[in-house]
Coordinates of C-alpha atoms in Angstrom, one line a residue:
Chain A
M1 CA 0.0 0.0 0.0
L2 CA 3.0 2.3 0.6
K3 CA 3.6 2.1 -3.1
Y4 CA 0.6 4.3 -3.5
I5 CA 0.8 6.4 -0.4
I6 CA 4.4 7.4 -0.6
P7 CA 4.3 8.5 -4.3
T8 CA 1.1 10.5 -3.5
M9 CA 2.8 12.1 -0.6
M10 CA 5.8 12.9 -2.7
L11 CA 3.5 14.7 -5.2
M12 CA 3.4 17.5 -2.6
P13 CA 7.1 18.4 -2.7
L14 CA 6.9 17.9 -6.5
T15 CA 4.3 20.8 -6.7
W16 CA 6.1 23.1 -4.3
L17 CA 9.6 22.5 -5.7
S18 CA 8.8 22.4 -9.4
K19 CA 9.8 25.3 -11.7
N20 CA 6.9 27.8 -12.3
S21 CA 6.2 26.6 -15.8
M22 CA 6.4 22.9 -14.9
I23 CA 4.0 22.6 -12.0
W24 CA 1.0 21.4 -14.1
I25 CA 3.1 19.2 -16.3
N26 CA 4.9 17.5 -13.4
T27 CA 1.8 16.9 -11.3
T28 CA -0.2 15.6 -14.3
L29 CA 2.6 13.3 -15.4
H30 CA 3.3 11.8 -12.0
S31 CA -0.3 11.4 -11.0
L32 CA -0.9 9.6 -14.3
L33 CA 1.9 7.2 -13.4
I34 CA 0.5 6.6 -9.9
S35 CA -2.9 5.8 -11.5
L36 CA -1.1 3.2 -13.7
T37 CA 0.4 1.5 -10.6
S38 CA -3.1 1.4 -9.0
L39 CA -4.1 -1.2 -11.6
L40 CA -1.8 -3.7 -9.7
L41 CA -4.6 -3.9 -7.1
L42 CA -6.6 -5.9 -9.6
N43 CA -4.8 -9.2 -8.7
Q44 CA -7.7 -10.1 -6.5
F45 CA -8.3 -13.6 -5.0
G46 CA -11.6 -15.3 -5.0
D47 CA -12.1 -15.8 -1.4
N48 CA -9.9 -13.3 0.3
S49 CA -8.7 -9.8 -0.1
L50 CA -5.2 -8.5 -0.8
N51 CA -3.9 -7.9 2.7
F52 CA -0.9 -5.6 2.5
S53 CA -0.3 -5.3 6.2
L54 CA -2.2 -5.0 9.5
T55 CA -3.3 -1.5 8.5
F56 CA -4.1 -1.7 4.9
F57 CA -6.0 -4.2 2.7
S58 CA -7.9 -4.0 -0.5
D59 CA -10.6 -6.3 -1.7
S60 CA -12.8 -6.3 -4.8
L61 CA -15.0 -3.5 -3.4
S62 CA -12.3 -1.0 -2.6
T63 CA -10.1 -1.8 -5.6
P64 CA -12.3 -0.2 -8.3
L65 CA -12.9 2.8 -6.0
L66 CA -9.2 3.2 -5.4
I67 CA -8.4 3.0 -9.1
L68 CA -11.1 5.6 -9.8
T69 CA -9.7 7.9 -7.1
M70 CA -6.2 7.6 -8.5
W71 CA -7.4 8.1 -12.0
L72 CA -9.3 11.2 -11.1
L73 CA -6.4 13.2 -9.7
P74 CA -4.7 13.9 -13.1
L75 CA -8.2 14.7 -14.5
M76 CA -8.9 17.2 -11.8
I77 CA -5.5 18.8 -12.3
M78 CA -6.1 19.1 -16.1
A79 CA -9.6 20.5 -15.5
S80 CA -8.4 23.2 -13.1
Q81 CA -5.6 24.6 -15.3
H82 CA -7.7 27.2 -17.0
H83 CA -9.6 28.8 -14.1
L84 CA -6.4 28.9 -12.0
S85 CA -4.3 30.5 -14.7
K86 CA -4.9 34.0 -13.3
E87 CA -4.0 33.1 -9.7
N88 CA -0.5 33.7 -8.3
L89 CA 1.9 30.9 -8.0
A90 CA 1.5 30.1 -4.4
R91 CA -2.2 29.8 -4.7
K92 CA -1.9 27.5 -7.6
K93 CA 0.5 25.3 -5.7
L94 CA -1.8 25.4 -2.7
F95 CA -4.8 24.3 -4.8
I96 CA -2.8 21.3 -6.2
S97 CA -1.7 20.5 -2.6
M98 CA -5.3 20.4 -1.5
L99 CA -6.1 18.0 -4.3
I100 CA -3.1 15.8 -3.4
L101 CA -4.0 15.8 0.3
L102 CA -7.5 14.8 -0.5
Q103 CA -6.2 12.0 -2.7
L104 CA -4.0 10.8 0.1
F105 CA -6.8 10.7 2.6
L106 CA -9.1 9.0 0.1
I107 CA -6.6 6.3 -0.6
M108 CA -6.1 5.6 3.1
T109 CA -9.9 5.6 3.7
F110 CA -10.6 3.0 1.1
T111 CA -7.8 0.7 2.2
A112 CA -8.1 1.0 6.0
T113 CA -8.6 -2.2 8.0
E114 CA -9.1 -0.6 11.4
L115 CA -12.5 1.1 11.4
I116 CA -11.4 4.0 13.6
F117 CA -8.6 4.7 11.1
F118 CA -11.3 4.6 8.4
Y119 CA -13.4 7.0 10.4
I120 CA -10.5 9.5 10.9
M121 CA -9.6 9.5 7.2
F122 CA -13.3 9.7 6.3
E123 CA -13.6 12.9 8.4
A124 CA -10.2 14.1 7.2
T125 CA -11.4 14.2 3.6
L126 CA -13.8 16.9 4.6
V127 CA -11.0 19.4 5.4
P128 CA -9.4 19.7 1.9
T129 CA -12.8 19.6 0.2
L130 CA -14.1 22.4 2.4
I131 CA -11.0 24.5 1.6
I132 CA -11.4 23.8 -2.1
I133 CA -15.1 24.8 -2.1
T134 CA -14.9 27.9 0.1
R135 CA -11.6 29.3 -1.1
W136 CA -11.9 28.7 -4.9
G137 CA -15.6 28.6 -5.5
N138 CA -17.0 31.4 -7.7
Q139 CA -20.0 32.8 -6.0
T140 CA -20.7 34.2 -2.6
E141 CA -23.0 31.3 -1.9
R142 CA -19.9 29.1 -1.5
L143 CA -19.6 30.0 2.2
N144 CA -23.1 28.7 2.9
A145 CA -22.4 25.7 0.7
G146 CA -19.2 24.9 2.7
L147 CA -21.1 25.2 6.0
Y148 CA -23.9 22.9 4.9
F149 CA -21.4 20.4 3.6
L150 CA -19.3 20.4 6.7
F151 CA -22.0 20.3 9.3
Y152 CA -24.3 17.8 7.6
T153 CA -21.5 15.3 7.4
L154 CA -20.1 16.0 10.9
A155 CA -23.5 15.8 12.5
G156 CA -24.1 12.5 10.8
S157 CA -20.8 11.0 11.6
L158 CA -20.4 11.9 15.2
P159 CA -22.7 9.0 16.3
L160 CA -20.6 6.7 14.1
L161 CA -17.6 7.5 16.3
V162 CA -19.5 6.6 19.4
A163 CA -20.8 3.4 17.8
L164 CA -17.3 2.4 16.6
I165 CA -15.8 2.9 20.1
Y166 CA -18.7 0.9 21.6
I167 CA -18.0 -1.9 19.1
Q168 CA -14.3 -1.8 20.0
N169 CA -15.1 -2.2 23.6
T170 CA -17.6 -5.1 23.1
M171 CA -16.0 -7.0 20.3
G172 CA -12.4 -6.3 21.3
S173 CA -11.2 -5.3 17.9
L174 CA -12.2 -3.0 15.1
N175 CA -10.0 -4.6 12.5
F176 CA -12.3 -5.3 9.6
L177 CA -10.7 -8.5 8.6
I178 CA -11.2 -10.0 12.0
L179 CA -14.6 -8.5 12.5
Q180 CA -16.0 -10.2 9.5
Y181 CA -15.4 -13.6 11.2
W182 CA -16.2 -12.6 14.7
V183 CA -19.5 -10.8 14.1
Q184 CA -22.4 -12.0 16.2
P185 CA -26.0 -11.5 15.2
M186 CA -27.3 -8.3 16.7
P187 CA -30.4 -9.0 18.8
N188 CA -33.4 -6.7 18.5
S189 CA -33.6 -4.1 21.2
W190 CA -34.0 -0.3 21.5
S191 CA -30.4 0.3 22.1
N192 CA -29.4 -1.8 19.1
T193 CA -31.9 0.2 17.0
F194 CA -30.0 3.3 17.9
M195 CA -26.8 1.5 17.3
W196 CA -27.9 0.7 13.8
L197 CA -28.9 4.3 13.2
A198 CA -25.6 5.6 14.7
C199 CA -23.6 3.3 12.3
M200 CA -25.6 4.1 9.2
M201 CA -26.5 7.8 9.4
A202 CA -23.0 9.1 8.6
F203 CA -23.1 7.2 5.3
M204 CA -26.7 8.1 4.6
V205 CA -25.7 11.8 4.8
K206 CA -22.7 11.1 2.6
M207 CA -24.5 9.2 -0.1
P208 CA -26.9 11.3 0.2
L209 CA -30.2 9.9 1.3
Y210 CA -33.1 11.9 -0.1
G211 CA -34.1 13.7 3.1
L212 CA -30.5 14.6 4.0
H213 CA -29.4 15.7 0.6
L214 CA -29.6 19.5 1.0
W215 CA -25.9 19.9 1.2
L216 CA -25.3 18.3 -2.2
P217 CA -26.7 20.7 -4.7
K218 CA -25.1 23.6 -2.8
A219 CA -21.7 22.0 -2.5
H220 CA -21.6 20.7 -6.1
V221 CA -22.8 23.9 -7.6
E222 CA -20.5 26.2 -5.7
A223 CA -17.4 24.1 -5.9
P224 CA -14.8 24.8 -8.6
I225 CA -14.5 22.1 -11.2
A226 CA -12.0 20.0 -9.4
G227 CA -14.1 20.1 -6.3
S228 CA -17.3 19.1 -8.2
M229 CA -15.5 16.3 -9.8
V230 CA -14.1 14.8 -6.7
L231 CA -17.3 15.3 -4.8
A232 CA -19.5 13.6 -7.4
A233 CA -17.1 10.9 -8.3
I234 CA -15.5 9.8 -5.1
L235 CA -16.8 11.4 -1.9
L236 CA -20.4 10.2 -2.5
K237 CA -19.0 6.7 -2.9
L238 CA -17.4 6.9 0.5
G239 CA -20.9 6.7 1.9
G240 CA -21.7 3.6 -0.2
Y241 CA -18.4 1.9 0.6
G242 CA -18.9 2.6 4.3
M243 CA -22.4 1.3 4.2
M244 CA -21.3 -1.9 2.5
R245 CA -18.7 -2.5 5.2
I246 CA -20.7 -1.6 8.2
T247 CA -23.8 -3.6 7.3
L248 CA -21.7 -6.7 8.1
L249 CA -22.0 -5.9 11.8
L250 CA -25.6 -4.9 11.8
N251 CA -27.5 -8.1 10.9
P252 CA -30.2 -9.2 11.3
I253 CA -31.9 -6.0 12.4
T254 CA -31.2 -4.5 9.0
D255 CA -34.1 -6.5 7.7
F256 CA -36.6 -4.2 9.3
M257 CA -34.5 -1.2 10.2
A258 CA -33.8 -0.6 6.5
Y259 CA -37.4 -0.1 5.5
P260 CA -37.7 3.6 6.1
F261 CA -34.5 4.3 4.3
I262 CA -35.5 2.1 1.4
M263 CA -38.8 3.9 1.1
L264 CA -37.1 7.3 1.3
S265 CA -34.6 6.3 -1.3
L266 CA -37.2 4.9 -3.7
W267 CA -39.3 7.9 -3.4
G268 CA -36.3 10.3 -3.4
M269 CA -34.9 9.0 -6.6
I270 CA -38.2 9.8 -8.4
M271 CA -38.4 13.2 -6.6
T272 CA -34.9 14.2 -7.4
S273 CA -35.2 13.0 -11.0
S274 CA -38.3 15.1 -11.4
I275 CA -36.6 18.1 -9.8
C276 CA -33.9 17.7 -12.5
L277 CA -36.6 18.3 -15.2
R278 CA -37.3 21.7 -13.6
Q279 CA -33.7 23.0 -13.2
T280 CA -32.4 26.0 -14.9
D281 CA -28.9 25.7 -13.5
L282 CA -26.8 23.1 -15.3
K283 CA -24.6 22.1 -12.4
S284 CA -27.6 21.9 -10.2
L285 CA -29.2 19.5 -12.6
I286 CA -26.2 17.3 -12.6
A287 CA -26.1 17.5 -8.8
Y288 CA -29.7 16.3 -8.4
S289 CA -29.0 13.6 -11.0
S290 CA -26.2 12.4 -8.6
V291 CA -28.7 12.2 -5.7
S292 CA -31.0 10.1 -7.9
H293 CA -28.3 7.7 -8.9
M294 CA -27.0 7.3 -5.4
A295 CA -30.5 6.6 -4.1
L296 CA -30.5 3.5 -6.3
V297 CA -27.2 2.5 -4.7
I298 CA -28.7 3.0 -1.2
V299 CA -31.6 0.8 -2.0
A300 CA -29.3 -1.8 -3.5
I301 CA -27.0 -1.8 -0.4
L302 CA -29.9 -2.0 2.0
I303 CA -31.6 -5.0 0.5
Q304 CA -28.3 -6.9 0.8
T305 CA -28.6 -9.5 -2.0
P306 CA -25.6 -10.6 -4.1
W307 CA -26.9 -9.1 -7.3
S308 CA -27.8 -5.9 -5.6
Y309 CA -24.3 -5.6 -4.2
M310 CA -22.8 -6.2 -7.7
G311 CA -25.2 -3.5 -9.1
A312 CA -24.3 -1.1 -6.4
T313 CA -20.6 -1.4 -7.0
A314 CA -20.9 -1.2 -10.7
L315 CA -23.2 1.8 -10.4
M316 CA -20.8 3.6 -8.1
I317 CA -17.9 3.4 -10.5
A318 CA -20.1 4.1 -13.6
H319 CA -21.7 7.1 -12.0
G320 CA -18.3 8.4 -10.8
L321 CA -17.0 8.6 -14.3
T322 CA -20.2 9.8 -15.9
S323 CA -21.0 12.5 -13.3
S324 CA -17.4 13.8 -13.3
M325 CA -17.5 14.0 -17.1
L326 CA -20.8 15.9 -17.0
F327 CA -19.3 18.4 -14.5
C328 CA -16.3 18.9 -16.8
L329 CA -18.7 19.5 -19.7
A330 CA -20.7 22.0 -17.7
N331 CA -17.4 23.7 -16.7
S332 CA -16.3 24.0 -20.3
N333 CA -19.6 25.9 -20.9
Y334 CA -19.1 28.0 -17.8
E335 CA -15.6 29.0 -18.7
R336 CA -16.9 30.4 -22.0
V337 CA -20.2 32.0 -20.9
H338 CA -19.6 32.6 -17.2
S339 CA -23.1 31.5 -16.4
R340 CA -24.5 28.2 -15.4
T341 CA -27.9 28.9 -16.8
M342 CA -28.6 26.2 -19.4
I343 CA -30.7 28.2 -21.9
L344 CA -28.2 31.0 -21.9
A345 CA -25.7 29.0 -24.0
R346 CA -27.8 26.7 -26.2
G347 CA -27.4 25.3 -29.7
L348 CA -23.8 24.6 -29.1
Q349 CA -23.7 21.7 -31.5
T350 CA -23.3 24.1 -34.4
L351 CA -20.5 26.0 -32.7
L352 CA -18.6 23.2 -31.0
P353 CA -19.4 19.9 -32.7
L354 CA -16.8 17.8 -31.1
M355 CA -17.8 18.9 -27.6
A356 CA -21.4 18.1 -28.7
A357 CA -20.2 14.5 -29.3
W358 CA -18.8 14.3 -25.8
W359 CA -22.1 15.8 -24.5
L360 CA -24.0 13.1 -26.4
L361 CA -21.8 10.3 -25.0
A362 CA -22.1 11.6 -21.4
S363 CA -25.8 12.1 -21.6
L364 CA -26.2 8.6 -23.1
T365 CA -24.2 7.0 -20.3
N366 CA -26.1 9.1 -17.8
L367 CA -29.4 7.7 -19.0
A368 CA -27.9 4.2 -18.7
L369 CA -27.8 3.2 -22.3
P370 CA -26.7 -0.4 -23.0
P371 CA -24.1 -1.7 -23.0
S372 CA -22.5 0.8 -20.7
I373 CA -21.7 -0.2 -17.2
N374 CA -24.3 2.3 -16.0
L375 CA -26.9 0.0 -17.5
I376 CA -25.3 -3.1 -15.9
G377 CA -25.4 -1.4 -12.5
E378 CA -29.0 -0.1 -12.8
L379 CA -30.2 -3.4 -14.3
F380 CA -28.8 -5.5 -11.5
V381 CA -30.3 -3.1 -8.9
V382 CA -33.7 -3.2 -10.7
M383 CA -33.7 -6.9 -10.9
S384 CA -32.8 -7.5 -7.3
T385 CA -35.3 -4.9 -6.0
F386 CA -37.9 -6.6 -8.1
S387 CA -37.2 -9.9 -6.5
W388 CA -37.2 -8.2 -3.1
S389 CA -40.6 -6.7 -3.7
N390 CA -42.5 -6.7 -7.0
I391 CA -43.9 -3.2 -6.7
T392 CA -40.6 -1.5 -6.8
I393 CA -40.4 -2.2 -10.5
I394 CA -43.0 0.6 -11.1
L395 CA -40.9 3.1 -9.2
M396 CA -37.6 1.9 -10.8
G397 CA -39.2 2.0 -14.3
L398 CA -40.5 5.5 -13.7
N399 CA -37.1 6.6 -12.5
M400 CA -35.4 5.2 -15.6
V401 CA -37.9 7.1 -17.8
I402 CA -37.5 10.4 -15.9
T403 CA -33.7 9.9 -16.0
A404 CA -33.8 9.5 -19.7
L405 CA -36.1 12.6 -19.9
Y406 CA -33.8 14.9 -18.0
S407 CA -30.6 13.6 -19.6
L408 CA -32.0 14.3 -23.0
Y409 CA -33.5 17.6 -21.8
M410 CA -30.0 18.7 -20.8
L411 CA -28.5 17.5 -24.0
I412 CA -31.1 19.1 -26.2
T413 CA -31.2 22.4 -24.4
T414 CA -27.4 22.9 -24.4
Q415 CA -26.7 21.4 -27.8
R416 CA -29.6 21.5 -30.2
G417 CA -31.6 24.2 -31.6
K418 CA -30.5 27.6 -32.9
H419 CA -27.6 29.0 -31.0
T420 CA -28.1 32.3 -29.2
H421 CA -26.6 35.2 -30.9
H422 CA -24.5 36.3 -27.9
I423 CA -22.4 33.2 -27.9
N424 CA -21.2 33.7 -31.5
N425 CA -17.7 34.5 -30.3
I426 CA -17.1 31.6 -27.9
L427 CA -13.7 30.1 -28.3
P428 CA -13.3 26.7 -30.0
S429 CA -12.7 23.7 -27.8
F430 CA -9.2 23.3 -26.5
T431 CA -7.3 20.1 -26.9
R432 CA -7.1 20.0 -23.1
E433 CA -10.9 19.8 -22.9
N434 CA -11.2 17.1 -25.5
A435 CA -8.5 15.1 -23.9
L436 CA -10.2 15.5 -20.5
M437 CA -13.5 14.2 -21.9
S438 CA -12.0 11.3 -23.7
L439 CA -10.0 10.3 -20.6
H440 CA -13.3 10.1 -18.8
M441 CA -15.1 8.3 -21.6
L442 CA -12.6 5.7 -22.6
P443 CA -12.3 3.9 -19.3
L444 CA -16.1 3.9 -19.1
L445 CA -16.3 2.3 -22.6
L446 CA -13.5 -0.1 -21.9
L447 CA -15.1 -1.2 -18.7
S448 CA -18.2 -2.2 -20.6
L449 CA -16.0 -4.8 -22.4
N450 CA -14.8 -6.2 -19.1
P451 CA -17.2 -5.3 -16.3
K452 CA -16.1 -8.1 -13.9
I453 CA -13.6 -5.9 -12.2
I454 CA -16.2 -3.5 -11.0
L455 CA -18.8 -6.0 -9.9
G456 CA -17.5 -6.1 -6.4
P457 CA -16.8 -8.9 -3.9
L458 CA -19.9 -10.9 -4.6
Y459 CA -19.1 -11.5 -8.2
Chain B
M1 CA -25.6 44.0 -65.2
L2 CA -22.6 46.2 -64.9
G3 CA -24.1 47.8 -61.8
L4 CA -24.3 44.3 -60.2
C5 CA -20.7 43.6 -61.1
G6 CA -19.8 47.0 -59.8
R7 CA -21.5 46.2 -56.5
R8 CA -19.8 42.8 -56.3
L9 CA -16.4 44.3 -57.0
L10 CA -17.0 47.0 -54.4
A11 CA -17.9 44.2 -51.9
V12 CA -14.9 42.2 -52.8
A13 CA -12.7 45.2 -52.5
A14 CA -14.2 46.2 -49.2
T15 CA -13.6 42.8 -47.6
R16 CA -10.1 42.8 -48.8
G17 CA -9.4 46.2 -47.3
L18 CA -8.4 47.8 -50.6
P19 CA -9.8 51.2 -51.5
A20 CA -12.8 50.5 -53.6
A21 CA -12.1 53.5 -55.8
S22 CA -9.6 56.3 -56.0
V23 CA -11.8 58.7 -57.9
R24 CA -15.5 59.4 -57.9
W25 CA -17.3 58.0 -60.9
E26 CA -21.0 57.5 -61.8
S27 CA -22.0 54.3 -63.6
S28 CA -23.7 54.9 -67.0
S29 CA -25.8 51.8 -67.0
S30 CA -27.1 51.9 -63.5
R31 CA -27.6 54.6 -60.9
A32 CA -24.6 53.4 -58.9
V33 CA -22.2 56.0 -57.7
I34 CA -18.7 54.8 -56.8
A35 CA -16.8 57.1 -54.5
P36 CA -13.7 56.6 -52.4
S37 CA -14.7 55.8 -48.8
T38 CA -14.2 58.7 -46.4
L39 CA -13.3 56.2 -43.8
A40 CA -10.4 54.7 -45.7
G41 CA -7.3 54.9 -43.7
K42 CA -9.0 55.8 -40.5
R43 CA -9.0 53.5 -37.5
P44 CA -12.4 52.0 -36.4
S45 CA -13.8 53.9 -33.4
E46 CA -14.0 52.2 -30.0
P47 CA -17.4 50.7 -29.3
T48 CA -19.4 53.1 -27.1
L49 CA -21.7 50.4 -25.7
R50 CA -20.7 47.1 -24.2
W51 CA -22.8 44.2 -25.5
Q52 CA -23.4 41.0 -23.6
E53 CA -21.9 39.1 -26.5
D54 CA -18.6 41.0 -26.3
P55 CA -16.0 38.9 -24.4
E56 CA -15.3 39.9 -20.8
P57 CA -12.3 42.2 -20.6
E58 CA -10.7 39.9 -17.9
D59 CA -11.1 36.8 -20.1
E60 CA -7.9 35.8 -21.7
N61 CA -8.3 34.5 -25.2
L62 CA -5.6 31.9 -25.4
Y63 CA -6.0 31.7 -29.2
E64 CA -5.1 35.4 -29.7
K65 CA -1.4 35.2 -28.9
N66 CA -1.1 31.6 -29.8
P67 CA -3.5 30.4 -32.5
D68 CA -2.3 26.8 -32.0
S69 CA -3.0 26.8 -28.3
H70 CA -3.9 23.6 -26.7
G71 CA -5.5 25.3 -23.7
Y72 CA -2.9 24.5 -21.1
D73 CA -0.7 27.6 -20.9
K74 CA 0.0 31.0 -22.4
D75 CA 3.6 30.0 -23.2
P76 CA 3.4 28.0 -26.5
A77 CA 6.4 25.8 -25.6
V78 CA 4.9 24.8 -22.1
D79 CA 1.5 24.4 -23.8
V80 CA 2.8 21.9 -26.3
W81 CA 4.8 19.9 -23.8
N82 CA 1.8 19.7 -21.5
M83 CA -0.3 18.4 -24.3
R84 CA 2.4 15.9 -25.2
V85 CA 2.7 14.7 -21.6
V86 CA -1.1 14.3 -21.2
F87 CA -1.4 12.4 -24.4
F88 CA 1.6 10.2 -24.0
F89 CA 1.2 9.3 -20.3
G90 CA -2.5 9.5 -20.2
F91 CA -3.4 7.6 -23.4
S92 CA -0.3 5.8 -24.6
I93 CA 0.9 4.6 -21.3
V94 CA -2.0 4.4 -18.8
L95 CA -5.0 3.6 -21.1
V96 CA -3.1 1.3 -23.5
L97 CA -0.8 -0.5 -21.2
G98 CA -3.4 -0.4 -18.4
S99 CA -6.1 -2.0 -20.5
T100 CA -3.7 -4.6 -21.8
F101 CA -2.8 -5.4 -18.1
V102 CA -6.5 -5.7 -17.2
A103 CA -7.3 -7.8 -20.3
Y104 CA -4.6 -10.3 -19.4
L105 CA -5.3 -10.5 -15.7
P106 CA -4.8 -14.1 -14.7
D107 CA -8.0 -15.7 -13.6
Y108 CA -9.6 -12.8 -11.8
R109 CA -11.1 -13.9 -8.5
M110 CA -10.3 -17.5 -9.4
Q111 CA -13.4 -18.0 -11.4
E112 CA -11.9 -20.3 -14.0
W113 CA -10.1 -22.3 -11.3
A114 CA -13.4 -22.7 -9.4
R115 CA -15.1 -24.1 -12.5
R116 CA -12.2 -26.6 -13.2
E117 CA -12.2 -27.6 -9.5
A118 CA -15.9 -28.2 -9.4
E119 CA -15.8 -30.3 -12.6
R120 CA -12.9 -32.3 -11.1
L121 CA -14.7 -32.9 -7.9
V122 CA -18.0 -33.9 -9.6
K123 CA -16.1 -36.4 -11.8
Y124 CA -14.4 -37.9 -8.7
R125 CA -17.6 -38.1 -6.7
E126 CA -19.6 -39.7 -9.6
A127 CA -16.8 -42.2 -10.1
H128 CA -16.8 -43.2 -6.5
G129 CA -20.5 -43.1 -5.9
L130 CA -20.3 -40.4 -3.4
P131 CA -23.1 -37.8 -3.2
L132 CA -22.2 -34.7 -5.3
M133 CA -22.8 -32.4 -2.3
E134 CA -23.5 -32.8 1.3
S135 CA -25.6 -30.6 3.4
N136 CA -23.0 -30.6 6.2
C137 CA -20.3 -28.1 5.7
F138 CA -18.0 -29.8 8.2
D139 CA -17.8 -33.4 9.2
P140 CA -20.2 -33.7 12.2
S141 CA -18.1 -36.4 13.9
K142 CA -15.2 -34.0 14.2
I143 CA -17.1 -31.3 15.9
Q144 CA -16.7 -31.4 19.7
L145 CA -19.5 -29.7 21.5
P146 CA -19.1 -28.5 25.1
E147 CA -21.0 -30.5 27.6
D148 CA -24.5 -29.5 28.4
E149 CA -24.6 -27.5 31.5
D150 CA -27.8 -27.6 33.6

């Protein structure tokens, strides 16, 4: 594991000690090489995880998330180059350092064996993200957004700390590898109900669950592009990953404790999809789309069947890449028009046809077109929820229709139609932007050829 | 006819920035009057109104100084190197070598081994008349239970 942590730590001196003209080149280059080494984690066994040491391990659930994390850093660096070009050198280096710090904490979160270590790293990821949102966001609302983001997550996760310390005292160890064999069935009692809630609420807020999702549109919209990318692609998945780990300890009361959250998620995914149809702000639409997709993941994790876990893992990776790409596309619009209003810059297909191709691909994967991995994830979730309860197919089907509706609405509003006269003079797409989009899309398309690596530990 | 040609020539000359005429002459076939432009040689005036479609003054057009800009940096040399680094390391190394690595992963999660092992065990058990599968995971005779305490 040190072979990922030490190079990532060394990216920090690389940014601070590089020549002024070379900071972006150096960081992009070395973060790309680190993402290459992350593929080594794919040597997974069938019945065990890769146990690097007492502190770090990586199994088929954390491996795709780790690869996604390490792949996203060079993409974030590339996406931020334009809007940071006016800042002074120290601020640029500080921004990159925040991204690297975040990457470091995320790597350690996904590979932690000890659950308290996981918790500390889980909370630690909040700090660089908060700094990125509040310092480099573009509107005054970013302060409010940072507050919502920080306090929602903290309030949800403080009970988790108490619960973890309680488990440490009763079970004797919080090492996840040992816990999975020592776990006892949790008897039904009031205190165990609260224990279940304490364990799960942190991850519910992070996912986010429908009722607790208010921080997400604010944070995603106000964050700069790198912040939006990492929030949508990875930080939401921290919640899913945590839920999949912690539910091991919480059986069998999950059978009935999960009902309110399944109901909230099933209803919430339709609500947030419908809200997407009424959005004027492009980034807000993509943010609500994230809530909708993550609601599917919550349902999948809570019903705890093998197929639903496979669907949840696939959906997390697929949504990470798709959502990050959509935010990059929205940012390419924003950098030209300086507004996130969708109808303000429409008919872009005539002006920027190659970017329109990327918009098309991103929208198609967002609406889960076969044979993309988005479809594989959604299909597995729909199938497993159908077998859990037949009625959910109505809600799932309705959600897929509305998802298609708003994805196409976003595509048609921004790309099709007559372009507005005031965007006549927008600059052609840069090579940087096209490279960024293809670096998002190609892994997505390649994964549809070989999805077994993202299907998680129950494959 | 000649008037039309005259007008086209005027338009062509105007777009090319040449003075359309050096003397004033009136066309005999049409009512066109061709005169040297009073604005020739004068600089266009600054726009008095700012329209929304004008680019923001703070916006830097990377294509202005460097028409071959790749969008990374103002300095053309750094820009080209950045582009090369991204394409070489991003596509040629990570995507190509990475997907080759993933494609040739040996028996991910031991699926193929599991199938071979299952077929081998089935063959063995059918040959020896043993049941294909037993409901006991462990041999019950080997489990030592603690004594019943009353």
